[in-house]
Amino acid sequence: MIKHPNTLAGIIALLVFCGIFLQLVLMIQAPTSDSIFEVIIRFFSYFTILSNLIVFAYFISKALSAELGENGFWTKPETSTAVTVYITVVGLVYHIVLSKIHNPQGLAKIADHGLHSFTPLVTLLYWFVFVSSKKVNYNSIPYWLLYPAFYFVYTIIHGALTQFYPYPFLDVNKIGLLQSFLNCLVVLVLFTFLSLLFSFISNWRFKKSSKSS
């Protein structure tokens, strides 16, 4: 087993950044009456973008783990598992819901699948190979849920002020506040389920490896 897969993490971080950067360039170049400032605000209003940025920061930290040490925030198994949960939800929601109503072409398709397919898959594989045999504290799970919860609150408030909703299942103007709230709860349940599932897998593998050693 590779103790410090620095090079692999660095390569993944670079590829994730390329997907984020390509999507930003495409949004800036898209014909729109919005100002560049508004485009950038909207760009960073997508959970997909924010979660990919978190993944990018995570893999950068893993690439530098030999210099930063093993006890930093980004190197904890709880952090690794939380990041994996976030980006896994991104992939699941996209392929189950959004891909049916969104059909990008050309470079947009590459960026789209980079952010919604490549990043979730490679992060999940990395977690399973290098992290999932480490003990995870279940008590940390409620803190993991703060990020998506705050995101939903921000999106509803920002949408009320600007009339911009990044996802159709959160669009209060089209589906109403109650349905948007219920959709948020459904996604939060998904976050909770995956958090418990991944933590269970990690702790089960940890116990199994401890008994065999």
Short mmCIF file of N, CA, C and O in Angstrom, two decimals, residues 73-167:
data_model
loop_
_atom_site.label_atom_id
_atom_site.label_comp_id
_atom_site.label_asym_id
_atom_site.label_seq_id
_atom_site.Cartn_x
_atom_site.Cartn_y
_atom_site.Cartn_z
N PHE A 73 -6.06 19.09 9.04
CA PHE A 73 -7.50 18.98 8.80
C PHE A 73 -7.81 18.15 7.57
O PHE A 73 -8.67 17.26 7.59
N TRP A 74 -7.11 18.42 6.47
CA TRP A 74 -7.41 17.77 5.20
C TRP A 74 -6.98 16.31 5.17
O TRP A 74 -7.42 15.55 4.29
N THR A 75 -6.12 15.90 6.06
CA THR A 75 -5.61 14.53 6.04
C THR A 75 -6.37 13.61 6.99
O THR A 75 -6.09 12.41 7.04
N LYS A 76 -7.33 14.13 7.75
CA LYS A 76 -8.12 13.30 8.65
C LYS A 76 -9.07 12.41 7.85
O LYS A 76 -9.63 12.84 6.84
N PRO A 77 -9.29 11.17 8.28
CA PRO A 77 -10.24 10.29 7.57
C PRO A 77 -11.65 10.85 7.56
O PRO A 77 -12.41 10.62 6.61
N GLU A 78 -12.03 11.60 8.62
CA GLU A 78 -13.35 12.22 8.64
C GLU A 78 -13.50 13.24 7.52
O GLU A 78 -14.54 13.30 6.85
N THR A 79 -12.46 14.05 7.31
CA THR A 79 -12.50 15.04 6.23
C THR A 79 -12.54 14.36 4.87
O THR A 79 -13.34 14.74 4.00
N SER A 80 -11.71 13.35 4.70
CA SER A 80 -11.69 12.62 3.43
C SER A 80 -13.04 12.01 3.12
O SER A 80 -13.52 12.06 1.98
N THR A 81 -13.67 11.44 4.13
CA THR A 81 -14.97 10.81 3.93
C THR A 81 -16.05 11.84 3.63
O THR A 81 -16.90 11.63 2.76
N ALA A 82 -16.02 12.96 4.34
CA ALA A 82 -17.00 14.03 4.09
C ALA A 82 -16.88 14.56 2.67
O ALA A 82 -17.89 14.73 1.97
N VAL A 83 -15.65 14.81 2.23
CA VAL A 83 -15.43 15.30 0.86
C VAL A 83 -15.96 14.30 -0.15
O VAL A 83 -16.58 14.67 -1.16
N THR A 84 -15.73 13.02 0.10
CA THR A 84 -16.21 11.98 -0.80
C THR A 84 -17.72 11.94 -0.85
O THR A 84 -18.32 11.76 -1.92
N VAL A 85 -18.36 12.13 0.28
CA VAL A 85 -19.83 12.18 0.33
C VAL A 85 -20.35 13.35 -0.50
O VAL A 85 -21.28 13.20 -1.31
N TYR A 86 -19.75 14.53 -0.31
CA TYR A 86 -20.21 15.72 -1.04
C TYR A 86 -20.19 15.49 -2.55
O TYR A 86 -21.16 15.74 -3.25
N ILE A 87 -19.05 15.02 -3.05
CA ILE A 87 -18.89 14.91 -4.50
C ILE A 87 -19.66 13.71 -5.05
O ILE A 87 -20.07 13.71 -6.22
N THR A 88 -19.88 12.69 -4.21
CA THR A 88 -20.70 11.56 -4.64
C THR A 88 -22.14 12.00 -4.86
O THR A 88 -22.79 11.58 -5.83
N VAL A 89 -22.65 12.84 -3.97
CA VAL A 89 -24.00 13.38 -4.14
C VAL A 89 -24.10 14.20 -5.42
O VAL A 89 -25.09 14.13 -6.14
N VAL A 90 -23.05 14.97 -5.71
CA VAL A 90 -23.01 15.74 -6.96
C VAL A 90 -23.20 14.81 -8.15
O VAL A 90 -24.02 15.08 -9.05
N GLY A 91 -22.46 13.71 -8.18
CA GLY A 91 -22.57 12.76 -9.28
C GLY A 91 -23.92 12.10 -9.35
O GLY A 91 -24.52 11.97 -10.43
N LEU A 92 -24.46 11.68 -8.21
CA LEU A 92 -25.74 10.98 -8.19
C LEU A 92 -26.88 11.89 -8.63
O LEU A 92 -27.72 11.49 -9.45
N VAL A 93 -26.93 13.10 -8.09
CA VAL A 93 -28.02 14.03 -8.44
C VAL A 93 -27.97 14.37 -9.92
O VAL A 93 -28.99 14.45 -10.60
N TYR A 94 -26.74 14.56 -10.43
CA TYR A 94 -26.62 14.90 -11.85
C TYR A 94 -27.13 13.76 -12.73
O TYR A 94 -27.95 13.96 -13.63
N HIS A 95 -26.65 12.55 -12.49
CA HIS A 95 -26.97 11.44 -13.39
C HIS A 95 -28.39 10.92 -13.19
O HIS A 95 -28.98 10.38 -14.13
N ILE A 96 -28.96 11.10 -12.00
CA ILE A 96 -30.32 10.64 -11.76
C ILE A 96 -31.35 11.68 -12.18
O ILE A 96 -32.41 11.34 -12.72
N VAL A 97 -31.05 12.96 -11.97
CA VAL A 97 -32.03 14.02 -12.19
C VAL A 97 -31.65 14.96 -13.34
O VAL A 97 -32.38 15.10 -14.33
N LEU A 98 -30.49 15.61 -13.20
CA LEU A 98 -30.16 16.73 -14.09
C LEU A 98 -29.78 16.31 -15.51
O LEU A 98 -30.04 17.05 -16.46
N SER A 99 -29.16 15.15 -15.68
CA SER A 99 -28.72 14.73 -17.01
C SER A 99 -29.89 14.51 -17.96
O SER A 99 -29.73 14.57 -19.18
N LYS A 100 -31.07 14.30 -17.40
CA LYS A 100 -32.26 14.07 -18.23
C LYS A 100 -32.80 15.36 -18.83
O LYS A 100 -33.57 15.32 -19.80
N ILE A 101 -32.41 16.49 -18.26
CA ILE A 101 -32.91 17.78 -18.77
C ILE A 101 -31.78 18.67 -19.25
O ILE A 101 -32.01 19.83 -19.61
N HIS A 102 -30.56 18.14 -19.25
CA HIS A 102 -29.40 18.95 -19.64
C HIS A 102 -28.56 18.14 -20.61
O HIS A 102 -28.11 17.03 -20.28
N ASN A 103 -28.34 18.68 -21.81
CA ASN A 103 -27.60 17.95 -22.84
C ASN A 103 -26.55 18.84 -23.49
O ASN A 103 -26.73 19.31 -24.62
N PRO A 104 -25.44 19.12 -22.82
CA PRO A 104 -24.40 19.99 -23.38
C PRO A 104 -23.66 19.32 -24.53
O PRO A 104 -23.67 18.09 -24.65
N GLN A 105 -23.02 20.14 -25.36
CA GLN A 105 -22.30 19.63 -26.51
C GLN A 105 -20.88 20.20 -26.52
O GLN A 105 -20.61 21.23 -25.92
N GLY A 106 -19.99 19.52 -27.24
CA GLY A 106 -18.63 20.01 -27.43
C GLY A 106 -17.86 20.12 -26.13
O GLY A 106 -17.89 19.23 -25.28
N LEU A 107 -17.16 21.25 -25.97
CA LEU A 107 -16.36 21.48 -24.77
C LEU A 107 -17.23 21.51 -23.52
O LEU A 107 -16.78 21.11 -22.44
N ALA A 108 -18.46 21.98 -23.67
CA ALA A 108 -19.37 22.02 -22.52
C ALA A 108 -19.65 20.62 -21.99
O ALA A 108 -19.77 20.41 -20.78
N LYS A 109 -19.73 19.66 -22.90
CA LYS A 109 -19.97 18.28 -22.49
C LYS A 109 -18.76 17.72 -21.75
O LYS A 109 -18.91 16.99 -20.76
N ILE A 110 -17.57 18.06 -22.22
CA ILE A 110 -16.34 17.61 -21.55
C ILE A 110 -16.28 18.18 -20.14
O ILE A 110 -15.99 17.46 -19.17
N ALA A 111 -16.53 19.49 -20.02
CA ALA A 111 -16.51 20.13 -18.70
C ALA A 111 -17.58 19.53 -17.80
O ALA A 111 -17.34 19.27 -16.61
N ASP A 112 -18.76 19.30 -18.38
CA ASP A 112 -19.89 18.79 -17.61
C ASP A 112 -19.57 17.42 -17.01
O ASP A 112 -19.78 17.19 -15.81
N HIS A 113 -19.05 16.53 -17.83
CA HIS A 113 -18.75 15.18 -17.34
C HIS A 113 -17.48 15.17 -16.49
O HIS A 113 -17.32 14.28 -15.64
N GLY A 114 -16.62 16.13 -16.71
CA GLY A 114 -15.46 16.24 -15.83
C GLY A 114 -15.87 16.55 -14.42
O GLY A 114 -15.41 15.93 -13.45
N LEU A 115 -16.80 17.50 -14.27
CA LEU A 115 -17.26 17.95 -12.96
C LEU A 115 -18.22 16.96 -12.30
O LEU A 115 -18.21 16.81 -11.08
N HIS A 116 -19.07 16.31 -13.11
CA HIS A 116 -20.13 15.47 -12.57
C HIS A 116 -19.86 13.97 -12.63
O HIS A 116 -20.55 13.19 -11.96
N SER A 117 -18.88 13.55 -13.44
CA SER A 117 -18.60 12.13 -13.60
C SER A 117 -17.18 11.78 -13.16
O SER A 117 -16.99 10.94 -12.27
N PHE A 118 -16.18 12.44 -13.77
CA PHE A 118 -14.79 12.13 -13.45
C PHE A 118 -14.46 12.41 -12.00
O PHE A 118 -13.93 11.53 -11.29
N THR A 119 -14.75 13.63 -11.54
CA THR A 119 -14.38 13.99 -10.16
C THR A 119 -15.06 13.09 -9.13
O THR A 119 -14.37 12.59 -8.23
N PRO A 120 -16.37 12.85 -9.21
CA PRO A 120 -16.98 11.95 -8.22
C PRO A 120 -16.39 10.54 -8.26
O PRO A 120 -16.11 9.95 -7.21
N LEU A 121 -16.17 10.01 -9.47
CA LEU A 121 -15.68 8.64 -9.58
C LEU A 121 -14.26 8.50 -9.05
O LEU A 121 -13.97 7.59 -8.26
N VAL A 122 -13.37 9.40 -9.45
CA VAL A 122 -11.97 9.29 -9.03
C VAL A 122 -11.83 9.55 -7.53
O VAL A 122 -10.99 8.94 -6.86
N THR A 123 -12.65 10.45 -6.99
CA THR A 123 -12.61 10.72 -5.55
C THR A 123 -13.09 9.52 -4.76
O THR A 123 -12.49 9.14 -3.74
N LEU A 124 -14.16 8.88 -5.23
CA LEU A 124 -14.68 7.70 -4.57
C LEU A 124 -13.67 6.55 -4.62
O LEU A 124 -13.46 5.86 -3.60
N LEU A 125 -13.03 6.36 -5.75
CA LEU A 125 -12.02 5.31 -5.87
C LEU A 125 -10.82 5.59 -4.97
O LEU A 125 -10.29 4.67 -4.32
N TYR A 126 -10.38 6.85 -4.93
CA TYR A 126 -9.26 7.23 -4.08
C TYR A 126 -9.60 6.97 -2.62
O TYR A 126 -8.78 6.44 -1.86
N TRP A 127 -10.80 7.36 -2.22
CA TRP A 127 -11.24 7.14 -0.84
C TRP A 127 -11.25 5.66 -0.50
O TRP A 127 -10.76 5.25 0.56
N PHE A 128 -11.78 4.84 -1.41
CA PHE A 128 -11.90 3.42 -1.14
C PHE A 128 -10.52 2.76 -1.01
O PHE A 128 -10.31 1.92 -0.12
N VAL A 129 -9.58 3.15 -1.85
CA VAL A 129 -8.26 2.52 -1.85
C VAL A 129 -7.40 3.00 -0.69
O VAL A 129 -6.75 2.20 -0.01
N PHE A 130 -7.39 4.32 -0.43
CA PHE A 130 -6.43 4.88 0.50
C PHE A 130 -7.00 5.30 1.86
O PHE A 130 -6.25 5.54 2.80
N VAL A 131 -8.32 5.42 1.96
CA VAL A 131 -8.90 6.00 3.19
C VAL A 131 -9.87 5.06 3.89
O VAL A 131 -9.95 5.06 5.13
N SER A 132 -10.60 4.25 3.14
CA SER A 132 -11.76 3.55 3.69
C SER A 132 -11.44 2.46 4.70
O SER A 132 -12.36 1.81 5.20
N SER A 133 -10.17 2.23 4.99
CA SER A 133 -9.82 1.26 6.03
C SER A 133 -9.41 1.94 7.33
O SER A 133 -8.90 1.29 8.25
N LYS A 134 -9.67 3.26 7.41
CA LYS A 134 -9.33 4.02 8.61
C LYS A 134 -10.58 4.31 9.44
O LYS A 134 -11.67 4.44 8.89
N LYS A 135 -10.42 4.42 10.74
CA LYS A 135 -11.54 4.63 11.64
C LYS A 135 -12.12 6.04 11.47
O LYS A 135 -11.38 7.02 11.40
N VAL A 136 -13.44 6.12 11.41
CA VAL A 136 -14.15 7.40 11.27
C VAL A 136 -15.06 7.59 12.48
O VAL A 136 -15.78 6.67 12.89
N ASN A 137 -15.04 8.77 13.02
CA ASN A 137 -15.88 9.11 14.18
C ASN A 137 -17.29 9.49 13.71
O ASN A 137 -17.47 10.49 13.01
N TYR A 138 -18.29 8.71 14.11
CA TYR A 138 -19.67 9.00 13.71
C TYR A 138 -20.15 10.36 14.22
O TYR A 138 -21.02 10.99 13.61
N ASN A 139 -19.60 10.81 15.33
CA ASN A 139 -20.04 12.09 15.92
C ASN A 139 -19.72 13.28 15.02
O ASN A 139 -20.26 14.38 15.23
N SER A 140 -18.84 13.09 14.04
CA SER A 140 -18.49 14.20 13.16
C SER A 140 -19.50 14.39 12.03
O SER A 140 -19.51 15.43 11.36
N ILE A 141 -20.38 13.42 11.82
CA ILE A 141 -21.32 13.48 10.69
C ILE A 141 -22.22 14.70 10.72
O ILE A 141 -22.44 15.34 9.68
N PRO A 142 -22.80 15.09 11.88
CA PRO A 142 -23.64 16.30 11.88
C PRO A 142 -22.91 17.54 11.36
O PRO A 142 -23.52 18.40 10.71
N TYR A 143 -21.61 17.62 11.61
CA TYR A 143 -20.84 18.76 11.12
C TYR A 143 -20.68 18.70 9.60
O TYR A 143 -20.62 19.74 8.94
N TRP A 144 -20.64 17.50 9.05
CA TRP A 144 -20.53 17.36 7.59
C TRP A 144 -21.76 17.95 6.90
O TRP A 144 -21.67 18.46 5.78
N LEU A 145 -22.90 17.84 7.58
CA LEU A 145 -24.16 18.27 6.97
C LEU A 145 -24.35 19.78 6.97
O LEU A 145 -25.26 20.29 6.31
N LEU A 146 -23.49 20.49 7.70
CA LEU A 146 -23.63 21.95 7.75
C LEU A 146 -23.40 22.58 6.38
O LEU A 146 -24.08 23.53 6.01
N TYR A 147 -22.43 22.05 5.63
CA TYR A 147 -22.13 22.62 4.31
C TYR A 147 -23.33 22.56 3.37
O TYR A 147 -23.75 23.60 2.83
N PRO A 148 -23.93 21.40 3.11
CA PRO A 148 -25.12 21.40 2.23
C PRO A 148 -26.29 22.17 2.81
O PRO A 148 -27.04 22.80 2.06
N ALA A 149 -26.45 22.15 4.14
CA ALA A 149 -27.56 22.89 4.75
C ALA A 149 -27.41 24.39 4.53
O ALA A 149 -28.36 25.08 4.13
N PHE A 150 -26.21 24.91 4.77
CA PHE A 150 -25.94 26.34 4.54
C PHE A 150 -26.08 26.68 3.06
O PHE A 150 -26.56 27.76 2.71
N TYR A 151 -25.67 25.75 2.20
CA TYR A 151 -25.79 26.00 0.76
C TYR A 151 -27.25 26.17 0.36
O TYR A 151 -27.60 27.08 -0.41
N PHE A 152 -28.12 25.31 0.86
CA PHE A 152 -29.54 25.40 0.52
C PHE A 152 -30.14 26.72 1.02
O PHE A 152 -30.92 27.37 0.31
N VAL A 153 -29.77 27.11 2.22
CA VAL A 153 -30.27 28.38 2.77
C VAL A 153 -29.80 29.55 1.91
O VAL A 153 -30.59 30.45 1.55
N TYR A 154 -28.51 29.53 1.56
CA TYR A 154 -27.96 30.60 0.70
C TYR A 154 -28.67 30.65 -0.64
O TYR A 154 -29.02 31.74 -1.14
N THR A 155 -28.89 29.48 -1.24
CA THR A 155 -29.50 29.43 -2.57
C THR A 155 -30.91 30.00 -2.56
O THR A 155 -31.30 30.74 -3.48
N ILE A 156 -31.70 29.67 -1.55
CA ILE A 156 -33.07 30.17 -1.46
C ILE A 156 -33.06 31.69 -1.26
O ILE A 156 -33.83 32.42 -1.90
N ILE A 157 -32.20 32.18 -0.37
CA ILE A 157 -32.13 33.62 -0.11
C ILE A 157 -31.60 34.37 -1.33
O ILE A 157 -32.16 35.39 -1.74
N HIS A 158 -30.52 33.85 -1.91
CA HIS A 158 -29.94 34.49 -3.10
C HIS A 158 -30.93 34.49 -4.26
O HIS A 158 -31.04 35.47 -5.01
N GLY A 159 -31.67 33.38 -4.40
CA GLY A 159 -32.67 33.30 -5.46
C GLY A 159 -33.80 34.30 -5.26
O GLY A 159 -34.28 34.90 -6.24
N ALA A 160 -34.21 34.50 -4.00
CA ALA A 160 -35.27 35.46 -3.72
C ALA A 160 -34.84 36.88 -4.07
O ALA A 160 -35.66 37.71 -4.49
N LEU A 161 -33.55 37.16 -3.92
CA LEU A 161 -33.03 38.50 -4.20
C LEU A 161 -32.72 38.72 -5.68
O LEU A 161 -32.85 39.84 -6.19
N THR A 162 -32.29 37.67 -6.37
CA THR A 162 -31.81 37.82 -7.75
C THR A 162 -32.67 37.09 -8.79
O THR A 162 -32.47 37.27 -9.98
N GLN A 163 -33.57 36.23 -8.32
CA GLN A 163 -34.40 35.39 -9.20
C GLN A 163 -33.56 34.34 -9.95
O GLN A 163 -33.99 33.81 -10.97
N PHE A 164 -32.37 34.05 -9.45
CA PHE A 164 -31.52 33.02 -10.06
C PHE A 164 -31.44 31.81 -9.14
O PHE A 164 -31.06 31.92 -7.97
N TYR A 165 -31.82 30.67 -9.68
CA TYR A 165 -31.72 29.40 -8.97
C TYR A 165 -30.89 28.44 -9.82
O TYR A 165 -31.26 28.16 -10.96
N PRO A 166 -29.79 27.94 -9.30
CA PRO A 166 -28.87 27.13 -10.12
C PRO A 166 -29.43 25.78 -10.53
O PRO A 166 -28.97 25.20 -11.52
N TYR A 167 -30.43 25.28 -9.79
CA TYR A 167 -30.97 23.95 -10.10
C TYR A 167 -32.50 24.01 -10.14
O TYR A 167 -33.12 24.68 -9.30
#
